PDB file of C-alpha atoms in Angstrom:
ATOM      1  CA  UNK A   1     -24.976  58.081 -37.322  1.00 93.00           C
ATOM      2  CA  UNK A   2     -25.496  54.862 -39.129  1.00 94.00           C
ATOM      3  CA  UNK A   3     -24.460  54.152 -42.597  1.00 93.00           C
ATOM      4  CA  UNK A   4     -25.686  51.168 -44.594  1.00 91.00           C
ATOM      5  CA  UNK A   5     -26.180  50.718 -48.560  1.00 87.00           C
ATOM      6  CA  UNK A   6     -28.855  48.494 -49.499  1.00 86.00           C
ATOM      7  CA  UNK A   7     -29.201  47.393 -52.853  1.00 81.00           C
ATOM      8  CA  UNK A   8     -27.186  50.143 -54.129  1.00 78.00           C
ATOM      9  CA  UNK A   9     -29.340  52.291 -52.224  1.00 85.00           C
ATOM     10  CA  UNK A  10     -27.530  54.642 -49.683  1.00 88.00           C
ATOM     11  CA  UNK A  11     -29.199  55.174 -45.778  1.00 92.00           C
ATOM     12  CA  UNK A  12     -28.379  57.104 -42.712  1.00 94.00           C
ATOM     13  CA  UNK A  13     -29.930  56.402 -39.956  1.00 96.00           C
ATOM     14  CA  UNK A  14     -32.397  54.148 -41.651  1.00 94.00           C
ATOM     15  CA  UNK A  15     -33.778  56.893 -44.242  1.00 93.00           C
ATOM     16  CA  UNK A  16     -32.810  56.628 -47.558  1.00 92.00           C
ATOM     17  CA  UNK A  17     -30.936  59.573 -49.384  1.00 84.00           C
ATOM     18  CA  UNK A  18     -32.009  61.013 -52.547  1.00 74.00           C
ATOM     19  CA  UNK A  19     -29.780  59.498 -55.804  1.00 63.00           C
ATOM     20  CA  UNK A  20     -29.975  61.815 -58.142  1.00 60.00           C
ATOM     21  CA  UNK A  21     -29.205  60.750 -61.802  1.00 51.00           C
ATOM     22  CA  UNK A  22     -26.696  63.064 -63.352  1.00 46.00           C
ATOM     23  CA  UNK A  23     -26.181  60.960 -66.942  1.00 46.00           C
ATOM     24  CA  UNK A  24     -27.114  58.013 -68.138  1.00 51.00           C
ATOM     25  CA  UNK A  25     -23.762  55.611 -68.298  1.00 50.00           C
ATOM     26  CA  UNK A  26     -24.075  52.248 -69.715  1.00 55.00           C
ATOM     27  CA  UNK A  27     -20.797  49.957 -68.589  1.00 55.00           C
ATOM     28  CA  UNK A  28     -20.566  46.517 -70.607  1.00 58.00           C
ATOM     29  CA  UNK A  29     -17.992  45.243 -68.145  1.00 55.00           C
ATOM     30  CA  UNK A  30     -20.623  46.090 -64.811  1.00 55.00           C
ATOM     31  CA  UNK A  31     -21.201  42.753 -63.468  1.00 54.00           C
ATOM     32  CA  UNK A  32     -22.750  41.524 -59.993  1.00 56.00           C
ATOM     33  CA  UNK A  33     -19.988  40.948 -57.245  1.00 51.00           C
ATOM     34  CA  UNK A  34     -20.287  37.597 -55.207  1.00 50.00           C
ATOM     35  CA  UNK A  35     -20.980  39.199 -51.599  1.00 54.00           C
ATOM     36  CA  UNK A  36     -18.484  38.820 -48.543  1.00 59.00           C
ATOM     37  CA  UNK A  37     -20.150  37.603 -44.949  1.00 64.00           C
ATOM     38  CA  UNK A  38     -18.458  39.462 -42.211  1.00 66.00           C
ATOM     39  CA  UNK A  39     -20.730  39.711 -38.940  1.00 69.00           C
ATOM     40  CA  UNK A  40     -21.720  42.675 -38.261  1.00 66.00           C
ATOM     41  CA  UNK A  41     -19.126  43.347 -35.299  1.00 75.00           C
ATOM     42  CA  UNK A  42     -15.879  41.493 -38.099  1.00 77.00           C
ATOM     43  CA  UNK A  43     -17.241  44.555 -40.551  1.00 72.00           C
ATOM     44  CA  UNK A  44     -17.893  47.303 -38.480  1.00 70.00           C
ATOM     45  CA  UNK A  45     -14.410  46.942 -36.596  1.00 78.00           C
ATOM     46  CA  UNK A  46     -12.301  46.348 -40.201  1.00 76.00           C
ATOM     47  CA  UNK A  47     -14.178  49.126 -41.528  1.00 71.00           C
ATOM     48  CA  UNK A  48     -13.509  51.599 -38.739  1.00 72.00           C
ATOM     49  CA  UNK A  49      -9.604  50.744 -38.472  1.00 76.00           C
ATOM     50  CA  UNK A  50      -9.275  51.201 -42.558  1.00 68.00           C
ATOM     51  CA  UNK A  51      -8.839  47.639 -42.873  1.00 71.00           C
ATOM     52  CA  UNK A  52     -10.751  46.987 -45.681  1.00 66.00           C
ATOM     53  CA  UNK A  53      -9.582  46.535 -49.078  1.00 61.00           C
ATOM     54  CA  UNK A  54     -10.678  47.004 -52.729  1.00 46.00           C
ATOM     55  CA  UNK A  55     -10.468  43.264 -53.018  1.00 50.00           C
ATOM     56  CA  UNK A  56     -13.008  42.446 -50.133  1.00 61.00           C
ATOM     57  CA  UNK A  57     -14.631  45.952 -51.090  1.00 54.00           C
ATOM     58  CA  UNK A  58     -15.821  45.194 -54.654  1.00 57.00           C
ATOM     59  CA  UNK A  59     -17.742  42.549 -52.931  1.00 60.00           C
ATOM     60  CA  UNK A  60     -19.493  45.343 -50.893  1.00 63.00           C
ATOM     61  CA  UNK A  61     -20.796  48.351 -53.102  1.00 68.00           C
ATOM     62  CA  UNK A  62     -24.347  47.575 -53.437  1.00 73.00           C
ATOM     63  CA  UNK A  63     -24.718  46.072 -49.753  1.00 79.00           C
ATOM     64  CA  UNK A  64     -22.454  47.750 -47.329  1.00 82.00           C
ATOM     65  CA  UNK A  65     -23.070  48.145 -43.380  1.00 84.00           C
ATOM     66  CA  UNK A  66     -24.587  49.084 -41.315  1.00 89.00           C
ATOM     67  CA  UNK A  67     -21.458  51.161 -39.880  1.00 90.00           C
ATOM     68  CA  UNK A  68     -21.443  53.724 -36.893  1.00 93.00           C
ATOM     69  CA  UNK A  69     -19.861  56.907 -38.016  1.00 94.00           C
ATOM     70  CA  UNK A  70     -17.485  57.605 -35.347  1.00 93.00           C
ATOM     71  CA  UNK A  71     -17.774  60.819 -33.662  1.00 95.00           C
ATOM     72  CA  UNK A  72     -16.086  63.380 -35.214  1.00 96.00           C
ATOM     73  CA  UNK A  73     -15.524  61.392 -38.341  1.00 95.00           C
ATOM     74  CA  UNK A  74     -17.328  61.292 -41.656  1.00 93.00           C
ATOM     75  CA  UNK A  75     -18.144  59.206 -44.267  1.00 91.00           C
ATOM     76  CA  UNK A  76     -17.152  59.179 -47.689  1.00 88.00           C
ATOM     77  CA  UNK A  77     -18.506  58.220 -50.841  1.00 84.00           C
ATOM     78  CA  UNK A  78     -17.392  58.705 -54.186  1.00 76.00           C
ATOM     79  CA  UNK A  79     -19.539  60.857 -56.854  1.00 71.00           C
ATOM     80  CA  UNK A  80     -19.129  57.941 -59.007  1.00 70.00           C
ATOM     81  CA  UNK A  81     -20.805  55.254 -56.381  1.00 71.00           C
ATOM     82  CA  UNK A  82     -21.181  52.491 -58.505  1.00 69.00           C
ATOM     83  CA  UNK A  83     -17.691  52.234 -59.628  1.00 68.00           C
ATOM     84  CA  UNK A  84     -15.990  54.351 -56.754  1.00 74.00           C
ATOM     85  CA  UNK A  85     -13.407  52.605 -53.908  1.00 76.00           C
ATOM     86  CA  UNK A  86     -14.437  55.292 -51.612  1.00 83.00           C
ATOM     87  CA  UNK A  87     -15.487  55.422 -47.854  1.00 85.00           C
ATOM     88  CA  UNK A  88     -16.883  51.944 -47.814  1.00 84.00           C
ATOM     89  CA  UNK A  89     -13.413  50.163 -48.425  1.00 80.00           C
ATOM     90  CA  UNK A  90     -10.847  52.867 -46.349  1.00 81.00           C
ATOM     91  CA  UNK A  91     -13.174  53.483 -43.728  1.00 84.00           C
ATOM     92  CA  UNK A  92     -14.041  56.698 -41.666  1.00 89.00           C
ATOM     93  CA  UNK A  93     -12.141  59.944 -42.139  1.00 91.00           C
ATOM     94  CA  UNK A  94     -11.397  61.821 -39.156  1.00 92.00           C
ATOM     95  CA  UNK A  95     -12.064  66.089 -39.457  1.00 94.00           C
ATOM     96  CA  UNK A  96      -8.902  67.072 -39.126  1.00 93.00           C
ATOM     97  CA  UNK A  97      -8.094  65.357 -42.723  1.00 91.00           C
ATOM     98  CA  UNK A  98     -10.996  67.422 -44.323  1.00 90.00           C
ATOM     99  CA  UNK A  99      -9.503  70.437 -46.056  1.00 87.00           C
ATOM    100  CA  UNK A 100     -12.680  72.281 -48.004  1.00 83.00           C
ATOM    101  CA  UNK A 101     -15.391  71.624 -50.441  1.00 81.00           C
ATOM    102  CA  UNK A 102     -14.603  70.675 -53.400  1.00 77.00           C
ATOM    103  CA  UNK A 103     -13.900  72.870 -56.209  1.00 81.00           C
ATOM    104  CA  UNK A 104     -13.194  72.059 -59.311  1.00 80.00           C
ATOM    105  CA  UNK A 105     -14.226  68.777 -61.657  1.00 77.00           C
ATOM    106  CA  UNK A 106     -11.483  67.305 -63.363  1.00 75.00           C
ATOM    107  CA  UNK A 107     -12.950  63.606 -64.742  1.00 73.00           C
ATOM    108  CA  UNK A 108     -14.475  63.427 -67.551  1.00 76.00           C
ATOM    109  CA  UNK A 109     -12.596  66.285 -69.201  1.00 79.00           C
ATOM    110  CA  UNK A 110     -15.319  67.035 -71.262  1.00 84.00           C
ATOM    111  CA  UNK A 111     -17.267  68.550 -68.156  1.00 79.00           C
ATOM    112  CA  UNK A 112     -13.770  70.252 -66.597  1.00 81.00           C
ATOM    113  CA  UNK A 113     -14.339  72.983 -64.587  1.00 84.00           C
ATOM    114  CA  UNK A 114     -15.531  74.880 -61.219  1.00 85.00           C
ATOM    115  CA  UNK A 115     -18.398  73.689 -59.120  1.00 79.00           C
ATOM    116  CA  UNK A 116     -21.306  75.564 -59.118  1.00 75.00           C
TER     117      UNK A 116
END
């Protein structure tokens, strides 16, 4: 599968995934990134080796990709996308790293507890 975010917008395969809204958060210190230029075969072999880093990476969250999901590897993005050095900055994550679905919420600790 393909991966690519698009103005902050998240796409596999070309279709766009739904972005639910969970809260409202306002950040004063949010400010647009300058963007990095990577060709698209400098980005999608950095990405896939895990070679990217949150310095390069905060130049990517709102335009990332596109990136081929290796088979038998996933993609990971942080619940907190905006703000989140997730799968788009440490690359693909290979099954045999995945250990269960998650749980339990521990940040903010005013909504601590189990997943529904």
């Amino acid at each position: 599968e393909k991966v690519e975010v698009r103005g902050g917008f998240v796409l596999v395969n070309g279709e766009p995934l739904g972005r639910e809204s969970y809260a409202e958060y306002r950040d004063p210190f949010r400010r647009e990134a300058p963007t990095a230029r990577l060709s698209s075969e400098e980005y999608q072999s950095l990405w896939a080796s895990g070679q990217l880093d949150a310095t390069l990476g905060d130049t990517m969250k709102d335009e990332f990709g596109p990136v081929t999901v290796p088979e038998g590897s996933f993609f990971v993005m942080g619940d907190n996308r905006d703000r989140s050095c997730d799968g788009r900055f440490w690359g693909p994550v290979a099954e045999r790293y995945l250990k269960g679905k998650a749980w339990i919420i521990y940040w903010p600790p005013s909504r601590m507890g189990r997943v529904n």
